[in-house]
Tab-separated table of C-alpha atoms and ligand atoms in Angstrom:
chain	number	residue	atom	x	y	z
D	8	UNK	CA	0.000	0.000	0.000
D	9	UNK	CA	1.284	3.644	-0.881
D	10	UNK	CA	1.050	5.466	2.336
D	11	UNK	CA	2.022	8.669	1.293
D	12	UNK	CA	1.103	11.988	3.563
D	13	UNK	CA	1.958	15.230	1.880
D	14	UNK	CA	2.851	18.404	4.846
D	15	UNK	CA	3.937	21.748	5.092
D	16	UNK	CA	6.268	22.420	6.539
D	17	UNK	CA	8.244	25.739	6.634
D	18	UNK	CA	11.252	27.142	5.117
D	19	UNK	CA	12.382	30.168	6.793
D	20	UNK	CA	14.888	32.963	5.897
D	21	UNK	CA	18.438	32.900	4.782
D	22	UNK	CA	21.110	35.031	5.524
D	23	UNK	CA	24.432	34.811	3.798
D	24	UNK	CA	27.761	35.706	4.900
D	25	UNK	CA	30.919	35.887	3.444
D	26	UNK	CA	34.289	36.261	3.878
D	27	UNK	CA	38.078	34.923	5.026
D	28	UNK	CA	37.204	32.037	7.987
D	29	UNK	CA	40.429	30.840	9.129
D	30	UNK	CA	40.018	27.925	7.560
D	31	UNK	CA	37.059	27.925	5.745
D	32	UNK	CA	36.889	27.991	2.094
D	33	UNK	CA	35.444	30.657	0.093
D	34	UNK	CA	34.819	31.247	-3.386
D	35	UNK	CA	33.735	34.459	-5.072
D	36	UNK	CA	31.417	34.283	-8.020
D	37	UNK	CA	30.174	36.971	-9.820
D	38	UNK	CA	27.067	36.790	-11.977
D	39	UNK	CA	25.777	38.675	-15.083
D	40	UNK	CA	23.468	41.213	-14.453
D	41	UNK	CA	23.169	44.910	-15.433
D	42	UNK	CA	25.296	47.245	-13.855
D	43	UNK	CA	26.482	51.096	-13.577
D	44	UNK	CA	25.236	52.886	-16.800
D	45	UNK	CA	23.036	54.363	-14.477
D	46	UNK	CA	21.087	50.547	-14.109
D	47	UNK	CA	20.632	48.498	-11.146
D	48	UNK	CA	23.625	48.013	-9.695
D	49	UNK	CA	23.919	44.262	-8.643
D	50	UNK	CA	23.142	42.511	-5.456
D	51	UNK	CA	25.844	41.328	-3.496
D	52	UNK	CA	25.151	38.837	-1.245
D	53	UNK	CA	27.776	37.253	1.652
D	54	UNK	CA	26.748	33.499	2.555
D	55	UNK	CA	27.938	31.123	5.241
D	56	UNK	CA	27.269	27.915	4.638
D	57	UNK	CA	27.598	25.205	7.716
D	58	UNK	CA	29.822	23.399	5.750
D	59	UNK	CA	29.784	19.877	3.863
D	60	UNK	CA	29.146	17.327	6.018
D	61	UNK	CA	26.018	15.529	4.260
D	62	UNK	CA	24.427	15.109	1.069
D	63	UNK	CA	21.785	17.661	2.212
D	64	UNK	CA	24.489	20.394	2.479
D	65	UNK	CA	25.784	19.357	-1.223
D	66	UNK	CA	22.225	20.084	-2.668
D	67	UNK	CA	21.667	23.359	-0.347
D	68	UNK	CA	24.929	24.356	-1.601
D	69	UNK	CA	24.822	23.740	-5.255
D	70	UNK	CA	20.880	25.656	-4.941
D	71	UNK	CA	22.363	28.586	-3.476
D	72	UNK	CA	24.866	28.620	-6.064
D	73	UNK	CA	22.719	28.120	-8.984
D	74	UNK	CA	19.970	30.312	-7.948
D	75	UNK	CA	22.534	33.397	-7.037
D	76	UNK	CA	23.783	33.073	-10.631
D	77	UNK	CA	20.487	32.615	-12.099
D	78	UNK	CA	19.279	35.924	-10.266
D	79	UNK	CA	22.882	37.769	-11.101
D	80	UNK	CA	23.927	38.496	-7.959
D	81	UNK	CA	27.362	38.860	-6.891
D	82	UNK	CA	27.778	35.898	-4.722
D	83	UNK	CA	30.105	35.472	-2.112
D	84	UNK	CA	30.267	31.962	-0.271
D	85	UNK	CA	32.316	30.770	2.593
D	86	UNK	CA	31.696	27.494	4.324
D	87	UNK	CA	32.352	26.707	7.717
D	88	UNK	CA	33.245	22.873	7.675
D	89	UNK	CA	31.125	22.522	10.813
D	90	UNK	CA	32.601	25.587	13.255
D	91	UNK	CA	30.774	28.187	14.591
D	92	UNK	CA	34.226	30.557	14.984
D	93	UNK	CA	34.200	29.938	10.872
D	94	UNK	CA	30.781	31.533	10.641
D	95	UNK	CA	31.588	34.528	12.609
D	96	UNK	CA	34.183	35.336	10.937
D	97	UNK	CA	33.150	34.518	7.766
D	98	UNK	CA	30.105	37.357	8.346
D	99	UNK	CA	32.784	39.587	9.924
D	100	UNK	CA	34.253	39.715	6.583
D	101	UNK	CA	31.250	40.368	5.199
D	102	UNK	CA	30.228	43.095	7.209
D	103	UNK	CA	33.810	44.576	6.134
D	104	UNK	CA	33.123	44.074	2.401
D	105	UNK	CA	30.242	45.855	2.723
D	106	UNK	CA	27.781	43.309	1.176
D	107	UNK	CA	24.176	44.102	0.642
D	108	UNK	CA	22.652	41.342	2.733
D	109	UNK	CA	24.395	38.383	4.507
D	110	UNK	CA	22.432	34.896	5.111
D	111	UNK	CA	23.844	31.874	6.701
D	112	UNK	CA	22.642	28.622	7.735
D	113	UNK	CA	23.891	28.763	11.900
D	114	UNK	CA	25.787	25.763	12.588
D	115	UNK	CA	24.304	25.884	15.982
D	116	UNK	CA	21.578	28.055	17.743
D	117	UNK	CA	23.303	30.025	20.225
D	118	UNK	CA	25.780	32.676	20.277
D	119	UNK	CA	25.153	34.585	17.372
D	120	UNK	CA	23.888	37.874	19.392
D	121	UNK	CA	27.278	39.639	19.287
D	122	UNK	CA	28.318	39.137	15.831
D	123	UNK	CA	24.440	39.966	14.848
D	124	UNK	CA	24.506	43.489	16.298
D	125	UNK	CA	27.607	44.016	14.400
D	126	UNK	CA	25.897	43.686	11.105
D	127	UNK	CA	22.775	45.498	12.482
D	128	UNK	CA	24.930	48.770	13.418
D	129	UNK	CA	26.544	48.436	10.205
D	130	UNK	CA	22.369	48.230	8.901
D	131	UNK	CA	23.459	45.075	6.563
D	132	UNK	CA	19.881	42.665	7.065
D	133	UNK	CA	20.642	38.848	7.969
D	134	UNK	CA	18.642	35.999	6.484
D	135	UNK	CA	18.696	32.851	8.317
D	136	UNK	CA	18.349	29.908	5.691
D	137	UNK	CA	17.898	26.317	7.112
D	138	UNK	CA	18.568	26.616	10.649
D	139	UNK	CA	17.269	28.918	12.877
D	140	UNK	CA	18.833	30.659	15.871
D	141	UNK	CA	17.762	31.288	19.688
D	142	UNK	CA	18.148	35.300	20.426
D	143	UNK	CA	16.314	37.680	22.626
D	144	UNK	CA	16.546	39.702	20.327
D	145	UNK	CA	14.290	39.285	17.602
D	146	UNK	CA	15.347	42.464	15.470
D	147	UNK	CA	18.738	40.637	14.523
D	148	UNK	CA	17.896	38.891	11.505
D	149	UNK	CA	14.746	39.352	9.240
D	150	UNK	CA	13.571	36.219	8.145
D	151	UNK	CA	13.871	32.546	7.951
D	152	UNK	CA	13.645	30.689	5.438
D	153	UNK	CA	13.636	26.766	5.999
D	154	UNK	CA	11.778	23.559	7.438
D	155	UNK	CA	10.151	22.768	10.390
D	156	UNK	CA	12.273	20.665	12.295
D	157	UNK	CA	9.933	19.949	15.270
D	158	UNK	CA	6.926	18.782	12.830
D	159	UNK	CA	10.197	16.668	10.772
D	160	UNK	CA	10.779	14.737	13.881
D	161	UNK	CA	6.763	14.372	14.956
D	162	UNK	CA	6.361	13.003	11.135
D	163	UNK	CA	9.671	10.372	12.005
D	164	UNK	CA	7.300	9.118	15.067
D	165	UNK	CA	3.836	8.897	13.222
D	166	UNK	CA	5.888	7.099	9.675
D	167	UNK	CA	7.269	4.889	12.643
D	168	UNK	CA	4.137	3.439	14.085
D	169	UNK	CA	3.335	2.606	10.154
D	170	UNK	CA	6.573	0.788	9.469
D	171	UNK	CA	5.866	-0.955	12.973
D	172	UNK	CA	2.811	-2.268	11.363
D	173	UNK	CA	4.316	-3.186	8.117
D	174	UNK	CA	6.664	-5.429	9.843
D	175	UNK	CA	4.470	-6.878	12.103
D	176	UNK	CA	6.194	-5.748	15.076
D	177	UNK	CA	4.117	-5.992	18.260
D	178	UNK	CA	4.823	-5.135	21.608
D	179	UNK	CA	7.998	-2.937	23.216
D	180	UNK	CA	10.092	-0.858	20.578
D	181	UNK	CA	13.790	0.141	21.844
D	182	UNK	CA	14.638	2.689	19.868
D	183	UNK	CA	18.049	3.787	19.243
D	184	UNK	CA	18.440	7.582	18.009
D	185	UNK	CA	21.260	9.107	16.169
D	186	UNK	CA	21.488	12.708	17.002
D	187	UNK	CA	22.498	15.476	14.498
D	188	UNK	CA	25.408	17.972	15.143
D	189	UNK	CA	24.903	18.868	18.964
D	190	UNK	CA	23.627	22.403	19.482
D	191	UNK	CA	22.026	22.273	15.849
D	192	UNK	CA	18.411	23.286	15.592
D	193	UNK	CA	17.546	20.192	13.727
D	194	UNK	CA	19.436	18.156	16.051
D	195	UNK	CA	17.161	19.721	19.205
D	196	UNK	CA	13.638	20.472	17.008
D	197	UNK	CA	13.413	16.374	15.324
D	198	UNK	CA	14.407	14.938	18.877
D	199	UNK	CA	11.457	17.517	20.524
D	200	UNK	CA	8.738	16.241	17.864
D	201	UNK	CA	9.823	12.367	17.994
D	202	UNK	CA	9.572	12.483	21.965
D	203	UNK	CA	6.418	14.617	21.531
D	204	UNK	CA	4.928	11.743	20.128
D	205	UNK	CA	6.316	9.070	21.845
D	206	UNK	CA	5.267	10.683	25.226
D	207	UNK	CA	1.731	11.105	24.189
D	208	UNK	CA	0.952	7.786	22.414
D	209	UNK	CA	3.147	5.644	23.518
D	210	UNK	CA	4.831	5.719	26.736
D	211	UNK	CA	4.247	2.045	27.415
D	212	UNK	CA	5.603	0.678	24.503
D	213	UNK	CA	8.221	2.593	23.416
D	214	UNK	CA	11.730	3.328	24.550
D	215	UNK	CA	14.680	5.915	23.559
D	216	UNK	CA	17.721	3.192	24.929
D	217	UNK	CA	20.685	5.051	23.356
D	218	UNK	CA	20.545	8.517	22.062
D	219	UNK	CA	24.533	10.174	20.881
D	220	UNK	CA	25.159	12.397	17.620
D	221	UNK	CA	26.794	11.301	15.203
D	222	UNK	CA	27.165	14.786	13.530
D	223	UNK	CA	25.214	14.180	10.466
D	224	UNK	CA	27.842	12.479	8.663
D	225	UNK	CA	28.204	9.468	7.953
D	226	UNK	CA	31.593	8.323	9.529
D	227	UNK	CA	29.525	9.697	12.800
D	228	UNK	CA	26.931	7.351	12.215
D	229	UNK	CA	28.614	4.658	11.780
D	230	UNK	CA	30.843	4.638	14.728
D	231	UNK	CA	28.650	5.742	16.994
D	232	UNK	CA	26.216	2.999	15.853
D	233	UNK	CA	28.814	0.382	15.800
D	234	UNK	CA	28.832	1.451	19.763
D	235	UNK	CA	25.384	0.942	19.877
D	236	UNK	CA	25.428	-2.490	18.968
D	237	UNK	CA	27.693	-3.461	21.151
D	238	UNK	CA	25.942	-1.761	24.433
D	239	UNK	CA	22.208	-2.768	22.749
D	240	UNK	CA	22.163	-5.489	20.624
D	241	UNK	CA	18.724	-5.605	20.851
D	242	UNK	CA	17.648	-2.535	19.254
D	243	UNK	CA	14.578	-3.115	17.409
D	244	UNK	CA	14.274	0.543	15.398
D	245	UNK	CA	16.667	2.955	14.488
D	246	UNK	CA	15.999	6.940	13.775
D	247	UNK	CA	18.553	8.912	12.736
D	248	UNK	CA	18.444	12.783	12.070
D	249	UNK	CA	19.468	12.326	8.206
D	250	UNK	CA	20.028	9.776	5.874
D	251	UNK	CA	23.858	10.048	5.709
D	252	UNK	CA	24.100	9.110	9.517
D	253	UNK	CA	21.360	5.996	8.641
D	254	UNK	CA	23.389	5.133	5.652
D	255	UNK	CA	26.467	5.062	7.534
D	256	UNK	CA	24.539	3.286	10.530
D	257	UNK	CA	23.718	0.607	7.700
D	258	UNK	CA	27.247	-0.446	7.318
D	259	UNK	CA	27.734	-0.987	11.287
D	260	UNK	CA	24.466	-2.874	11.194
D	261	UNK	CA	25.953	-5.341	8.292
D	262	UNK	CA	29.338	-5.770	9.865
D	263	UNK	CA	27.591	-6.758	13.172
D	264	UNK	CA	25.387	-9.684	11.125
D	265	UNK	CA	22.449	-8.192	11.193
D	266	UNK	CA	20.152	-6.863	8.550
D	267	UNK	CA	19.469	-3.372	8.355
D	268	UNK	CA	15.738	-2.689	7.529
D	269	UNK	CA	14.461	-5.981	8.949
D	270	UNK	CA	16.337	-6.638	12.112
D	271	UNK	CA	16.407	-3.343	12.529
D	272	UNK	CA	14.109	-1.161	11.332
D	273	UNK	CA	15.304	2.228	10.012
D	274	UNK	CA	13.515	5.943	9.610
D	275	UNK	CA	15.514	8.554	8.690
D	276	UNK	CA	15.223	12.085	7.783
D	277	UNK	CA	16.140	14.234	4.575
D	278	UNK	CA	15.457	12.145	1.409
D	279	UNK	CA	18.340	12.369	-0.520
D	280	UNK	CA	19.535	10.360	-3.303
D	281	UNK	CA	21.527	7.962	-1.595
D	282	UNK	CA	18.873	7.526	0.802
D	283	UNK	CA	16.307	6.698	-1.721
D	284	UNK	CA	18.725	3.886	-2.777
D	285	UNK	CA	19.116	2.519	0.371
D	286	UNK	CA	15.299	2.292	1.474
D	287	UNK	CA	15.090	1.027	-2.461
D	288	UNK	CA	17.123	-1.771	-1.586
D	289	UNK	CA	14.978	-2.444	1.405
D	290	UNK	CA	17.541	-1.003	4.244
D	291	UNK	CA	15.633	2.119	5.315
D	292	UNK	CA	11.924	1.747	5.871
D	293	UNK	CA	10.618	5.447	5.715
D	294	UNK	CA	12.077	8.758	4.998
D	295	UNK	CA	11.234	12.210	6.062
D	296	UNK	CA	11.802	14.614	3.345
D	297	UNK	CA	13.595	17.973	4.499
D	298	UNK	CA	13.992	19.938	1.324
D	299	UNK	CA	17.780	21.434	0.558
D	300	UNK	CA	16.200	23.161	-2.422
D	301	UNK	CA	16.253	26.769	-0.649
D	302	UNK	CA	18.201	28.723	-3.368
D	303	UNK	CA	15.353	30.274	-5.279
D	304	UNK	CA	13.193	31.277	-2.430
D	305	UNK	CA	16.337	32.482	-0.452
D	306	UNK	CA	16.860	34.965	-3.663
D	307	UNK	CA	13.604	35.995	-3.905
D	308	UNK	CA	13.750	37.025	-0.434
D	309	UNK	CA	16.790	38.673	-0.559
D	310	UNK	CA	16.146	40.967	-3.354
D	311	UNK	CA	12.865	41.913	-1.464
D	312	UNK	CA	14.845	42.326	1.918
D	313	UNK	CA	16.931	44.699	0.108
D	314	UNK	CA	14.455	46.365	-1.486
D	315	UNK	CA	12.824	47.510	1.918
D	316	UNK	CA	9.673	45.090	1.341
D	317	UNK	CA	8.313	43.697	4.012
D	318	UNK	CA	8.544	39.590	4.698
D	319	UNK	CA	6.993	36.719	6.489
D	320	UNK	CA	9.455	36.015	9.801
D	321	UNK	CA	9.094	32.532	8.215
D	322	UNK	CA	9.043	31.280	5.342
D	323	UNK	CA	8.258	27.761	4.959
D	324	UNK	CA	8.444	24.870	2.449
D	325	UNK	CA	6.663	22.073	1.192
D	326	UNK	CA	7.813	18.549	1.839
D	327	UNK	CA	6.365	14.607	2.230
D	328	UNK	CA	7.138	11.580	3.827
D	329	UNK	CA	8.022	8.360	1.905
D	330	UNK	CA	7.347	4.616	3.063
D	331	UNK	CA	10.011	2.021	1.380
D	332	UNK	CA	7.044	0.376	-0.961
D	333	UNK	CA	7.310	4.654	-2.827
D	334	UNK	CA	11.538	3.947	-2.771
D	335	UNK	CA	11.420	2.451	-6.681
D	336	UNK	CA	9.377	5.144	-7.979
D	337	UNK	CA	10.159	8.411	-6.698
D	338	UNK	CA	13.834	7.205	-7.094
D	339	UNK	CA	14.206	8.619	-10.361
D	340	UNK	CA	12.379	11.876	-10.188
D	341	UNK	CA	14.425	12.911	-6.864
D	342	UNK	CA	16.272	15.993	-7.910
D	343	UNK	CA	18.972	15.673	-5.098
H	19	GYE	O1	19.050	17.378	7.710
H	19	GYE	C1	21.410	17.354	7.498
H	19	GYE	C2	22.373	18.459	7.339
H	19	GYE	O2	20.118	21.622	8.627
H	19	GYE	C3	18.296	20.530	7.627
H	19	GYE	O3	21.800	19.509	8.105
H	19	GYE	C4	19.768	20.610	7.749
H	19	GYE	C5	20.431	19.322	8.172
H	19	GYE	C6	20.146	18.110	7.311
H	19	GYE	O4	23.627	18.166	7.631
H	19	GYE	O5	21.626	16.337	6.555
């Protein structure tokens, strides 16, 4: 049976950032797009990307990219290979340079306040794109533009008790969870919605036994899961915050004999390619689709940012959930 639920959920404002992080990389690509003869002079726009630690980043990346180019903007892109320090700097640099707007996808959610007023006394608007941050102060950035974490990891619980069903599991579930980057609002939002659930419908049946990030890569996952086994070998369900952690949770599950989507039953969250292929091949049993596709709405929002025009505080995106019986199908029309 196709069990296939389509939600909302929301994308919320970008911010980019630019500039020399210690050891970040940055690139600098300008666009085509009219300029000086008295035109429109073009955009510039600083981003600081979290870095590249899972597929989901690669797509985000290459969208932000393509979209910046497509909307001739002067781009400037920096990414952070996982370290807040990066980020601030990386917007530092941007404030210097004088961009028109920065956005930047936080690697975590607090600490930004400082850096923040920086670019507010210097009157440069932040978007946040992806992740969101936790200030007082809610004048520091304008926007949001990303997913809903907390509903991603309530829509992990509910495609769980369907997977459950589909295997015939009855009784306790221990459920092991593989946490994303510590600090990270995706990390703290899909572990909120998951217990959410699980502490209103089933607190007698099922149980959170191990719980550790694993970063969102997938040498994370893989180790820590590898631990896992060893301290639980009788986990019955895995979630993991994104597919790259399940995928490399996969490989720990083979090595230790045991059959990934059947002795252990997998949800994961993202929907990437890769992930596709593994539930596909029967080793993840449901995905929750978190959309890296932000580019064009991040532009859109930018230009009206700088333009003085007024925007939602969050902007939100459309996404679905997938049950391993949709894997063959969608598989080729996933665009990341
Ligand atoms: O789920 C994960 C990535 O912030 C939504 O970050 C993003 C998350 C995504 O590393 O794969």
């Amino acid at each position: 049976m196709l069990n296939r639920r389509n939600f909302l959920t929301a994308a919320v404002g970008v911010a980019a950032a630019g500039g020399l992080a210690a050891c970040a990389k940055e690139d600098d690509s300008s666009s085509t797009s009219s300029s000086g003869d008295g035109g429109s002079k073009k955009l510039t726009l600083g981003f600081s990307q979290v870095g590249s630690e899972s597929g989901w980043r690669s797509a985000n990346t290459d969208s932000v990219k393509a979209s910046a180019k497509e909307a001739g903007y002067t781009l400037k892109f920096s990414d952070a290979q996982q370290k807040q320090e990066n980020q601030i700097s990386a917007i530092r640099s941007y404030i210097a340079q004088k961009v028109d707007v920065i956005a930047f996808s936080p690697v975590v959610v607090t600490g930004w306040d400082a850096v923040l007023k920086e670019a507010k006394t210097a009157k440069i608007p932040v978007v946040l794109t992806d992740r969101s941050v936790d200030t007082a102060d809610e004048s520091l950035y304008v926007t949001l533009v990303g997913s809903d974490f907390t509903d991603e990891g309530r829509r992990a619980a509910k495609i769980l008790e369907k997977v459950l069903e589909t295997a015939g599991h009855k009784g306790a579930v221990k459920i092991a969870q593989l946490e994303g980057t510590t600090g990270a609002a995706p990390a703290i939002e899909r572990a909120k919605g998951f217990k959410e659930v699980m502490d209103a419908d089933h607190k007698d049946d099922w149980k959170i036994v191990v719980s550790q990030t694993g970063d969102f890569t997938r040498a994370g996952g893989k180790q820590v899961m590898a631990a896992f086994l060893q301290s639980n070998p009788d986990i019955d369900v895995l979630f993991a915050h994104n597919d790259d952690m399940g995928i490399g949770a996969i490989q720990a599950i083979e090595a230790a004999g045991k059959k990934p989507g059947k002795d252990i039953l997998i949800v994961t969250v993202d929907g990437v390619k890769d992930g596709f292929v593994a539930m596909s091949e029967g080793k993840i049993n449901a995905i929750v689709e978190c959309n890296p596709l932000l580019g064009p709405q991040l532009m859109e929002v930018v230009q009206k940012v700088k333009d003085g025009e007024t925007v939602e505080r969050w902007i939100k995106t459309k996404e679905s959930d997938f049950m391993q019986d949709q894997a063959k199908d969608a598989l080729p029309t996933r665009k990341y």
